[in-house]
Coordinates of C-alpha atoms in Angstrom, one line a residue:
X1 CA 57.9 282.3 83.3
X2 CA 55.1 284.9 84.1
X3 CA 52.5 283.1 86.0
X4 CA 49.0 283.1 83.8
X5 CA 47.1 282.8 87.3
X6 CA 45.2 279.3 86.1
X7 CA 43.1 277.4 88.8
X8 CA 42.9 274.1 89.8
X9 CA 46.2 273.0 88.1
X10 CA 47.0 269.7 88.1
X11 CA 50.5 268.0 87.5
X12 CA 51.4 264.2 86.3
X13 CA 54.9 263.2 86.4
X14 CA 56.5 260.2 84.8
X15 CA 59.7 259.6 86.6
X16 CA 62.8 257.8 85.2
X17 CA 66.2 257.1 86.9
X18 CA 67.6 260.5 85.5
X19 CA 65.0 262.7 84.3
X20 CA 61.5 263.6 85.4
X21 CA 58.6 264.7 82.3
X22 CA 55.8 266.5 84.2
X23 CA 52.4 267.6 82.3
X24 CA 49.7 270.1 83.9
X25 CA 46.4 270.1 82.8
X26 CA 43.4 272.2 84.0
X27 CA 40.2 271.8 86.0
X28 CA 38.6 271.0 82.6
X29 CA 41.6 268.4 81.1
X30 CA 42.8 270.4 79.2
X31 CA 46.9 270.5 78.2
X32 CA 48.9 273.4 79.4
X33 CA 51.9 272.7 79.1
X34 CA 54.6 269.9 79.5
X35 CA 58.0 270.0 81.4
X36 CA 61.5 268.1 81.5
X37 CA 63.9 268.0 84.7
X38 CA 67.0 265.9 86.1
X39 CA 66.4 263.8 88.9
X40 CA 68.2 265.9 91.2
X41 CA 67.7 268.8 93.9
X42 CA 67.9 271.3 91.2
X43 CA 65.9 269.9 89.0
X44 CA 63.0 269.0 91.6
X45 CA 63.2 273.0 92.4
X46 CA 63.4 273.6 88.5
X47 CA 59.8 271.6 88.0
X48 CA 57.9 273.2 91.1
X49 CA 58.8 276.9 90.0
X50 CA 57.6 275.6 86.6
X51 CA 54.2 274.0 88.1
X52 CA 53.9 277.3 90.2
X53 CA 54.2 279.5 87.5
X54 CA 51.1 277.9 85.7
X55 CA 48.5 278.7 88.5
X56 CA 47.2 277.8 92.2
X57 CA 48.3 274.1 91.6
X58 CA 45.8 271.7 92.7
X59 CA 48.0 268.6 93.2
X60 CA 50.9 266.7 91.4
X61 CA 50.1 262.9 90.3
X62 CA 53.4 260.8 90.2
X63 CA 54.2 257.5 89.1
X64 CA 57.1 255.4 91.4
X65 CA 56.6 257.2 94.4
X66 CA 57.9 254.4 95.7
X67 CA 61.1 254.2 93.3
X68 CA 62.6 256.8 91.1
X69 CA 59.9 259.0 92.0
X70 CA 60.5 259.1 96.0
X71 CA 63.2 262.0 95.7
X72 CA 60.9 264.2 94.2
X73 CA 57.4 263.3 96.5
X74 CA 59.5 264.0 99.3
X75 CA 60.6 267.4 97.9
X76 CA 57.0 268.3 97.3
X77 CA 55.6 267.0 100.2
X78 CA 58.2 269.2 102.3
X79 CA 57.1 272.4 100.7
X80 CA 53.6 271.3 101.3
X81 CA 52.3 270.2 98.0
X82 CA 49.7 267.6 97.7
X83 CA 51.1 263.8 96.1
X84 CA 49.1 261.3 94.8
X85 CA 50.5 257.7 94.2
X86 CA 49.5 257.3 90.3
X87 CA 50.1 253.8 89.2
X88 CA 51.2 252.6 85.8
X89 CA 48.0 252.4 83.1
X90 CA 47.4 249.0 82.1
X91 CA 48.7 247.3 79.0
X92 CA 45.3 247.7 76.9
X93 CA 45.2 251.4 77.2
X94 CA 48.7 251.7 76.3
X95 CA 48.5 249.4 73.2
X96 CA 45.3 251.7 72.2
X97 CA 46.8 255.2 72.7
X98 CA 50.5 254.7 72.4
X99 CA 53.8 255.6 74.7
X100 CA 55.8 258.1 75.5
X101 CA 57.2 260.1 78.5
X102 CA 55.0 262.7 77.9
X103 CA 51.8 260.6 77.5
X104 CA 52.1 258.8 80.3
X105 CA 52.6 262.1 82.6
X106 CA 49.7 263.6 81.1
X107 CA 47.4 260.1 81.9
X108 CA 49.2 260.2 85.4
X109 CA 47.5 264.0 85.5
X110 CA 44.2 262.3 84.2
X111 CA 44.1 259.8 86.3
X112 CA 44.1 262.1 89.5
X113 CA 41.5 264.6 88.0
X114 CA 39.5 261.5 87.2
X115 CA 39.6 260.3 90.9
X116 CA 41.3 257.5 89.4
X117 CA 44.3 258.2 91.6
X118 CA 43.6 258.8 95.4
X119 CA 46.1 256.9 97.3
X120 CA 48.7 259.3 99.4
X121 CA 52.3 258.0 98.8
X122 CA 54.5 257.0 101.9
X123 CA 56.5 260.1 103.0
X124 CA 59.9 257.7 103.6
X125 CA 61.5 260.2 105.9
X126 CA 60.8 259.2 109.3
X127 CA 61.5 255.8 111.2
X128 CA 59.7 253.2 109.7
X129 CA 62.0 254.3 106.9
X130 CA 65.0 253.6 108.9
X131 CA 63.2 250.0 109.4
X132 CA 63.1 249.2 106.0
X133 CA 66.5 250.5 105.3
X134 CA 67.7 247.9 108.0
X135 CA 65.4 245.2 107.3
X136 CA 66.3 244.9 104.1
X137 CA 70.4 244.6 104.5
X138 CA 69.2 242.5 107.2
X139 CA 67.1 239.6 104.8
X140 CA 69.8 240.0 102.1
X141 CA 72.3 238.8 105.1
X142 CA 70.0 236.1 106.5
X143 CA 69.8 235.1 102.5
X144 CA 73.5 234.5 102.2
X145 CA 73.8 233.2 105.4
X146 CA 71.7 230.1 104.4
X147 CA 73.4 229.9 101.3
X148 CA 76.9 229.7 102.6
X149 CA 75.5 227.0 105.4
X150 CA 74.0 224.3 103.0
X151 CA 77.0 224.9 100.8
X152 CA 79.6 224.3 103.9
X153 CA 77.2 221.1 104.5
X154 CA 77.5 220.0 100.7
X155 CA 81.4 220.6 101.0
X156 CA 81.6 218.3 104.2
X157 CA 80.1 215.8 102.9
X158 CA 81.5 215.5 99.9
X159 CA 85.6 216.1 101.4
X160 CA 88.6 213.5 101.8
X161 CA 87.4 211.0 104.0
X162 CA 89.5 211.3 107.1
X163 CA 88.9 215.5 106.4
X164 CA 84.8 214.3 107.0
X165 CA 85.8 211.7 109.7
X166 CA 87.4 214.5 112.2
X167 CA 84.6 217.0 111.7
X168 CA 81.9 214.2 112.3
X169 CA 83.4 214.4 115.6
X170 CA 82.3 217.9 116.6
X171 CA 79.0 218.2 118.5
X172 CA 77.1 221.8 117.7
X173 CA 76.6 223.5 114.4
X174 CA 78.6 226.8 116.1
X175 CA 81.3 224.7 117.6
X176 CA 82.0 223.3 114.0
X177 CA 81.7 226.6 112.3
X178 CA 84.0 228.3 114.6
X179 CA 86.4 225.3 114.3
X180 CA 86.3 225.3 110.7
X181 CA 87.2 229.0 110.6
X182 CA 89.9 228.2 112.3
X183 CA 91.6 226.3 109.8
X184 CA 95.0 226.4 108.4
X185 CA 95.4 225.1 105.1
X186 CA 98.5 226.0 104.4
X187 CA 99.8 225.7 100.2
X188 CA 97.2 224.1 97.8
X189 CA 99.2 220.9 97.0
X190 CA 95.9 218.5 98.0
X191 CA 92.6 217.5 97.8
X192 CA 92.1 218.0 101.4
X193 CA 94.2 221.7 101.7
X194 CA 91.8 223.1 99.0
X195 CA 88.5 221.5 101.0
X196 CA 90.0 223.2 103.8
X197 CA 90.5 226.3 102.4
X198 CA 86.9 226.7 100.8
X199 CA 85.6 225.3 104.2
X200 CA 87.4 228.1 106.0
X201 CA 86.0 230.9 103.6
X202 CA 82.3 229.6 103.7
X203 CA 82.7 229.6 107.6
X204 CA 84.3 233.2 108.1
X205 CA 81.8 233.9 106.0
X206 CA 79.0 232.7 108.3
X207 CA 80.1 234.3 110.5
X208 CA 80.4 237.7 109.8
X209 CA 77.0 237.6 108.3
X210 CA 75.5 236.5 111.7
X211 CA 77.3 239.3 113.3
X212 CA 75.8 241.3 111.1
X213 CA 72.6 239.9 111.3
X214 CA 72.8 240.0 115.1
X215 CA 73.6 243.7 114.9
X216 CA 70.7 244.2 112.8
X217 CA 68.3 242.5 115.1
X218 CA 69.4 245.0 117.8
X219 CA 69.1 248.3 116.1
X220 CA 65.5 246.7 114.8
X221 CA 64.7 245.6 118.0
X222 CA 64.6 249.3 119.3
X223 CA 63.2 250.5 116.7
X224 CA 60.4 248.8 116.5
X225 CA 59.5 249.1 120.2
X226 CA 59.8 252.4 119.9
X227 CA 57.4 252.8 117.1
X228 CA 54.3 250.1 117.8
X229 CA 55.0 249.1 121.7
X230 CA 51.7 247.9 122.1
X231 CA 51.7 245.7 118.8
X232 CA 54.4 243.8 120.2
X233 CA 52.8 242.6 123.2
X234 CA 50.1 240.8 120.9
X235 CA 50.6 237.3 121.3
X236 CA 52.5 235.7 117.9
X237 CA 53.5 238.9 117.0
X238 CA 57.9 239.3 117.3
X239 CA 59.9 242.1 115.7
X240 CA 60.4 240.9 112.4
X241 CA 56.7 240.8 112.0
X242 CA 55.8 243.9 113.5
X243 CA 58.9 245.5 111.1
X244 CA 57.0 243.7 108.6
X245 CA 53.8 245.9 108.9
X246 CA 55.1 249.1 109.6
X247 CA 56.6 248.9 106.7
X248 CA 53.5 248.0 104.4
X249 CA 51.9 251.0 106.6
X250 CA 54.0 253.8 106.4
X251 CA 55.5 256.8 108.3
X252 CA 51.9 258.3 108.2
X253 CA 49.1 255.6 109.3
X254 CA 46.5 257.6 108.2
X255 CA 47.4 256.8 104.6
X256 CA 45.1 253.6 105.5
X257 CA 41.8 254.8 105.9
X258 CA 40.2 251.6 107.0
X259 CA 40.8 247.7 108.3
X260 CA 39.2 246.6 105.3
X261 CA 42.4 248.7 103.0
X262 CA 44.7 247.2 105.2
X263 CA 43.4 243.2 104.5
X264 CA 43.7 243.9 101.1
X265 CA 47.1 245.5 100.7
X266 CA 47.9 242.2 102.6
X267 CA 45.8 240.1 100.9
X268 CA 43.6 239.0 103.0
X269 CA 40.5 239.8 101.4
X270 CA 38.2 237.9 100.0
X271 CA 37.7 238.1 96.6
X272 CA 33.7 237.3 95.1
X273 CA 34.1 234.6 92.4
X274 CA 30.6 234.1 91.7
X275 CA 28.9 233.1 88.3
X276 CA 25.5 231.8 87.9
X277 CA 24.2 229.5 90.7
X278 CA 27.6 229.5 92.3
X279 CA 27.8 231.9 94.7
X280 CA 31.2 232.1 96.2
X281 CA 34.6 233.8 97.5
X282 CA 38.5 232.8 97.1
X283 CA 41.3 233.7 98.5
X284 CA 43.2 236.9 97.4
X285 CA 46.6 236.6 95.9
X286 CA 47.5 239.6 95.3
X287 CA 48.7 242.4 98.1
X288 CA 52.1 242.8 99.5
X289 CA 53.0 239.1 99.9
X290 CA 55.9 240.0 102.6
X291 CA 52.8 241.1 104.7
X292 CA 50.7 237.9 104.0
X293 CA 53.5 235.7 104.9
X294 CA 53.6 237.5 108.3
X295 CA 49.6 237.5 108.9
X296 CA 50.6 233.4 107.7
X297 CA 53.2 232.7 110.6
X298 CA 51.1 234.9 112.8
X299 CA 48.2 232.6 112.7
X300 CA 50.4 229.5 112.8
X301 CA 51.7 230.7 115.9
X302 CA 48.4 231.4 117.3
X303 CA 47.0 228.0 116.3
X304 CA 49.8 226.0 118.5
X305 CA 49.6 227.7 121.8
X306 CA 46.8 230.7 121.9
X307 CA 44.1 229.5 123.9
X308 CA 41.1 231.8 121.9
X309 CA 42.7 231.0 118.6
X310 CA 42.3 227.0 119.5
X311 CA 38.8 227.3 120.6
X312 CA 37.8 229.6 117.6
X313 CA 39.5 226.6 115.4
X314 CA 37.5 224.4 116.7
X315 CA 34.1 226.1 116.4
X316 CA 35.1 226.2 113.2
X317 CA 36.2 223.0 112.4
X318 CA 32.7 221.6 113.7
X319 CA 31.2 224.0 111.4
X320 CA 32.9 222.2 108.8
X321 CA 35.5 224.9 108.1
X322 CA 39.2 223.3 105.9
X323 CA 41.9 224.6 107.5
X324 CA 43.1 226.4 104.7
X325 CA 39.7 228.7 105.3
X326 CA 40.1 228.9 109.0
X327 CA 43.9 230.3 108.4
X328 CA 42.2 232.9 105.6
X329 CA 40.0 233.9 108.5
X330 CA 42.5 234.2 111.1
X331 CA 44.9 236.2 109.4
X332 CA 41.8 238.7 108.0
X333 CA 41.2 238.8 112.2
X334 CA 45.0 239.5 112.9
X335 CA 45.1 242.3 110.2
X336 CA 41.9 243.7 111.9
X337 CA 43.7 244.1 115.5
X338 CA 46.9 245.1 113.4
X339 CA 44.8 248.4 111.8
X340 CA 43.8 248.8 115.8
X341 CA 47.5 249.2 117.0
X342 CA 48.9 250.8 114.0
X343 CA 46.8 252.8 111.9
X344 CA 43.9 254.7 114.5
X345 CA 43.5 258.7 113.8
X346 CA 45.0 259.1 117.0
X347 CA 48.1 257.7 116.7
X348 CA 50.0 260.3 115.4
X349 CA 52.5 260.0 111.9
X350 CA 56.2 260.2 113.2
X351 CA 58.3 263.1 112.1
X352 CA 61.9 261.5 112.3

């Protein structure tokens, strides 16, 4: 394609699982032309020489930067392209103009020439990415884990009697477990050789998963101290929670521009609910509820055994603060401090 030498180009891409449909538009909003290309290598090379060929392009608006669109921000971003995060238009404006691939590229272009768009997606290719990676197989693990335990507990208690008699005996939830494992049922001929044999699959089971778990814990462990040292010697504040953040922040913590963007992509903000005479806030429920629920433990942490957290609790409480709004303020306080470890100019975005 000859390039027609057009300025300020701007690109929206709707992403799917298997193809990409990419519109540019001009300085003015104006069509140029519209694009399809497989979600691979090829086809993320295919659609920049294409976008290239159209002019000096001004930056490439992308919906699912986070999903089926991270392949190709991360291509972009490597050749030094500009990405904007483009969320999905909302239900009214679809219902007024219509749907397709195409239309919602070209309102994903829209959106960024309107200023609509502005947030900088996560570039996923440096450590915290490795931390979510692990974090994940690690909460799926802890998830199963449980499950398999209260099932082992239901199974016990509902066995052959003199089956539920001897393990009554045993003192200490590993001891059991591993002695459970242990067992050797032999041929399924009775009520108690099939109790034994599901007992013996749910606790093998256990227990690979907490090896796994355990393993995960490690490689997190390390990680995480490598990445936010100094967040971790904040009182309340473990390696699950720190994980917890860095994830919500991002490879590059300059994506978050200010405490105040921070509380609210954890929810922490509060949101006016005024009408009338009534002049009011409540709490947010929105955000990343994975972050909230860390600010949440956090601040119950504080609360038992942080001396400056108890005496701000109870200037509060004789202020006539409910609990429930002294917690809100806590966690708004411990997202505040987390923006001061995490996401400062100076702290520079890791590489890899």
């Amino acid at each position: 394609m000859t390039n027609i030498n057009i300025s300020g180009v701007i690109i929206g891409v709707d992403t799917h699982k298997s193809t990409h449909v990419a519109v540019a538009i001009d300085a003015n909003g104006s069509r140029l032309a519209a694009f399809s290309a497989p979600a691979t290598i090829k086809g993320y090379s295919a659609l920049e020489d294409w976008a290239s060929a159209l002019g000096t392009i001004t930056s490439f608006g992308i919906e699912g930067t986070g999903s089926y669109g991270a392949g190709l921000s991360r291509h972009l971003l490597a050749h030094g392209h500009k990405v904007i995060e483009v969320t999905r238009p909302n239900r009214q404006l679809r219902y007024q103009h219509g749907k397709s691939d195409s239309l919602d590229a070209e309102g994903a272009a829209r959106s960024v020439l309107a200023g609509q768009a502005t947030a900088k997606p996560k570039t996923q290719s440096g450590s915290v990415e490795m931390i979510r990676h692990l974090k994940i197989a690690r909460d799926t693990a802890v998830k199963c884990r449980s499950q398999a335990m209260v099932t082992l507990k239901t199974l016990i208690i509902n066995a052959p009697a003199s089956l539920r008699d001897a393990l009554d005996q045993i003192s200490g939830k590993i001891t059991l477990i591993r002695y459970i494992a242990t067992f050797r049922p032999g041929a399924i001929t009775s009520t108690i050789a099939s109790a034994k044999t599901a007992l013996r699959a749910l606790a093998q089971r256990w227990l690979t998963l907490h090896e796994e778990i355990q393993s995960h814990d490690k490689a997190l462990e390390q990680l995480v101290a490598s990445r936010a040292p100094t967040l971790l010697a904040s009182h309340g504040i473990a390696t699950m929670t720190a994980a917890e953040m860095l994830i919500l922040v991002g490879d590059d913590p300059t994506r978050i521009r200010s405490e105040a963007a921070l509380a609210k992509l954890c929810g922490v903000c509060p949101i006016p609910a005024s009408s009338g005479k009534t002049n009011r806030f409540r709490l947010n429920r929105g955000g990343n509820r994975q972050a909230n629920a860390a600010l949440y433990r956090v601040a119950i942490v504080r609360m038992r055994n942080h001396q400056p957290t108890l005496a701000y609790v109870s200037k509060r409480k004789k202020e006539g603060k409910s609990n429930r709004e002294i917690i809100r303020c806590l966690k708004r306080y411990i997202a505040r401090e987390i923006f001061t470890n995490l996401c400062r100019p100076e702290i520079p975005p890791a590489t890899g």
